[in-house]
PDB file of C-alpha atoms in Angstrom:
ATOM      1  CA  UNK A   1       7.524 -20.976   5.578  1.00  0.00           C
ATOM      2  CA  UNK A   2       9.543 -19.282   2.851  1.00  0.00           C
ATOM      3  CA  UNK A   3       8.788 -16.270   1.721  1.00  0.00           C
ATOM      4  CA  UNK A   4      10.365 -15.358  -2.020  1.00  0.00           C
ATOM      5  CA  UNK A   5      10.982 -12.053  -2.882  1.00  0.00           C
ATOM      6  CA  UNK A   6      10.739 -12.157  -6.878  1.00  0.00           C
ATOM      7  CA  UNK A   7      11.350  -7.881  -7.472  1.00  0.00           C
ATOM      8  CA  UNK A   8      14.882  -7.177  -8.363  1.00  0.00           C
ATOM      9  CA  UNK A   9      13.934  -4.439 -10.883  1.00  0.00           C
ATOM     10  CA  UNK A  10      14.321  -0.804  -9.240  1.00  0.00           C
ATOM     11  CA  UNK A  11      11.673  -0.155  -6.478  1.00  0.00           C
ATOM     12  CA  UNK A  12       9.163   2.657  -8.163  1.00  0.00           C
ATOM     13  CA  UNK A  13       9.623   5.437  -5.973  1.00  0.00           C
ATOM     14  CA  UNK A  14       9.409   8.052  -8.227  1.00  0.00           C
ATOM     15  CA  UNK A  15       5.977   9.338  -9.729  1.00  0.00           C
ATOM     16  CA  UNK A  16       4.444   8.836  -6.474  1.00  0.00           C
ATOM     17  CA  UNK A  17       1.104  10.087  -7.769  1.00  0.00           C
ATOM     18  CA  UNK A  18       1.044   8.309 -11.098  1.00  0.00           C
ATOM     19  CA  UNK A  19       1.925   5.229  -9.450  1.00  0.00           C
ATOM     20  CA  UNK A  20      -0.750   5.076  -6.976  1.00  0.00           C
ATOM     21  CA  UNK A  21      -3.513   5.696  -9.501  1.00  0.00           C
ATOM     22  CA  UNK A  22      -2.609   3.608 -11.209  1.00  0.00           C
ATOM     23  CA  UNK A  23      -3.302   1.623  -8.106  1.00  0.00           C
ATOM     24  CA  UNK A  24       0.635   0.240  -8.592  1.00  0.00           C
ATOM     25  CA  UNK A  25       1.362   0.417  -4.700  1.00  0.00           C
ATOM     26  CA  UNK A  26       0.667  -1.855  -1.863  1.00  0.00           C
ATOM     27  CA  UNK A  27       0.469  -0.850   1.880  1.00  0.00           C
ATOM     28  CA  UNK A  28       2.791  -3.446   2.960  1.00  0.00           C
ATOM     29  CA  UNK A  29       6.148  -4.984   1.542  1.00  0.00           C
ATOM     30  CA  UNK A  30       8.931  -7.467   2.185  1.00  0.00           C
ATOM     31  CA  UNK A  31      12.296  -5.605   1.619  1.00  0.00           C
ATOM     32  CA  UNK A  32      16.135  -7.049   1.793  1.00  0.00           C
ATOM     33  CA  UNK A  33      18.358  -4.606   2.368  1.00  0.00           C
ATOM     34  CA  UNK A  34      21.569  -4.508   1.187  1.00  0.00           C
ATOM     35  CA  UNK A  35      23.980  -5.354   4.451  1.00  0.00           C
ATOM     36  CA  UNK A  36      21.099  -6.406   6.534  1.00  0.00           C
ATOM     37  CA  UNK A  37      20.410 -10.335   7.052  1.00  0.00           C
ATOM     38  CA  UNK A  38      16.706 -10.379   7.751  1.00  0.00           C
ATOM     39  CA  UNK A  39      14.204  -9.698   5.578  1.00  0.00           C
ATOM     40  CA  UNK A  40      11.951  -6.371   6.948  1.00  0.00           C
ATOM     41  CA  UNK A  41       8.536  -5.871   6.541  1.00  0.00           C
ATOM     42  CA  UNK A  42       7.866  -2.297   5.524  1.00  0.00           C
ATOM     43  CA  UNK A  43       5.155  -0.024   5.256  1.00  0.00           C
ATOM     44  CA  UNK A  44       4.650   2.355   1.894  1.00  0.00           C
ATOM     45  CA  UNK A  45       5.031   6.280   2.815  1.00  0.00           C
ATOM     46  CA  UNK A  46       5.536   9.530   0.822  1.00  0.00           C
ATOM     47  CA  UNK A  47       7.010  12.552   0.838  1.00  0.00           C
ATOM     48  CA  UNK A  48       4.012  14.997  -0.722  1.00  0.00           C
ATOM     49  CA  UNK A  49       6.301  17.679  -1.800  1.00  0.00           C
ATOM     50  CA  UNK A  50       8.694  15.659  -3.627  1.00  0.00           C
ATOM     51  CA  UNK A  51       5.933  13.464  -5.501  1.00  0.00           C
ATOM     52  CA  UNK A  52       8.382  10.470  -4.644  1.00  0.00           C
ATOM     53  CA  UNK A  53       7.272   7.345  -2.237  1.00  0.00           C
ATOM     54  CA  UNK A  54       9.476   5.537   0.353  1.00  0.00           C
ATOM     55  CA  UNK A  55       9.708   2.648   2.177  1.00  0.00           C
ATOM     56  CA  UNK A  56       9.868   2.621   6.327  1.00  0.00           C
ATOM     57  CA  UNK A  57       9.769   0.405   9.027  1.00  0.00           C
ATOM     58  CA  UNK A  58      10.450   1.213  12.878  1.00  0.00           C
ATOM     59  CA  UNK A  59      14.492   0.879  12.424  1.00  0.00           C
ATOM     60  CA  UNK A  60      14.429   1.996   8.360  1.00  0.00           C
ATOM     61  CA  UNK A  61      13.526   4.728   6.318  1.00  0.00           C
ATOM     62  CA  UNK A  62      14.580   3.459   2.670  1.00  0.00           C
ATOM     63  CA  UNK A  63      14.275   6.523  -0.320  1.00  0.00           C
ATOM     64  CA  UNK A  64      16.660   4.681  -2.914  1.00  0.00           C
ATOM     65  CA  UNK A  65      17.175   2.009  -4.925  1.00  0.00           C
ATOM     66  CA  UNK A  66      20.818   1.118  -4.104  1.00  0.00           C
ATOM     67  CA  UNK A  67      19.628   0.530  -0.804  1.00  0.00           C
ATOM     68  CA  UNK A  68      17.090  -2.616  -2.144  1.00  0.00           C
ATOM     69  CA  UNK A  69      18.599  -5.950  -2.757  1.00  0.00           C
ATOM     70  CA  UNK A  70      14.923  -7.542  -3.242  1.00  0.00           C
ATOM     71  CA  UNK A  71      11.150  -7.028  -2.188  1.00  0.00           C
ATOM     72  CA  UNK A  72       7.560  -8.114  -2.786  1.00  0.00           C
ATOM     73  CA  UNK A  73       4.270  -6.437  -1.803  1.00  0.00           C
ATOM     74  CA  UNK A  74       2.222  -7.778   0.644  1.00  0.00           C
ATOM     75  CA  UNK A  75      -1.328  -7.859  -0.856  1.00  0.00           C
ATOM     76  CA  UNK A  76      -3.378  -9.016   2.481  1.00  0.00           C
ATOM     77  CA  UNK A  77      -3.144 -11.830   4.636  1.00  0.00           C
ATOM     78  CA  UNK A  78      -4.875 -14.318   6.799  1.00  0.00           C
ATOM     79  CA  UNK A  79      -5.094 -16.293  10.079  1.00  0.00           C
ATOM     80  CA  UNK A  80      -4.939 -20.083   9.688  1.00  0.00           C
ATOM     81  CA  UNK A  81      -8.082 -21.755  10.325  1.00  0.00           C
ATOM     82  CA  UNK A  82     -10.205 -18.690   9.625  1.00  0.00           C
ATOM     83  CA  UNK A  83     -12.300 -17.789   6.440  1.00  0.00           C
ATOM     84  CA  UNK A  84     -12.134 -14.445   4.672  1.00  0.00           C
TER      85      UNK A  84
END
């Protein structure tokens, strides 16, 4: 399986309340990180205060762009064999 990250453009974590209702955000997304060989699957947070959204996994916490090489939400998924 390959998986193809196609976002190169900044991550949008700014406007973290605009963006969601806007309903921009996913729950889920595959990140590269800069320096980092494997591809991490990350889950969308926020910091309420701040109005700005970020990016964490069990061994990341990602709040900037410079950090991002790629990434590409994760809209659902599904178990082979199995109907939705």
């Amino acid at each position: 399986m390959i998986i193809e990250l196609t976002h190169k453009e900044p991550f949008p974590f700014s406007n973290h309340y605009e963006n969601l209702s806007k309903q921009r955000y996913f729950k889920r997304y595959f990140v590269k990180l800069l320096g980092i060989p494997e591809v991490q699957l990350m889950r969308l947070g926020a910091d309420v205060e701040a109005d700005r959204a970020y990016l964490f996994n069990k061994f990341h916490k990602i709040e900037r762009n410079y950090e991002i090489e790629a990434w590409e939400p994760i809209e659902s998924y599904r178990i082979a064999g199995e109907q939705e």
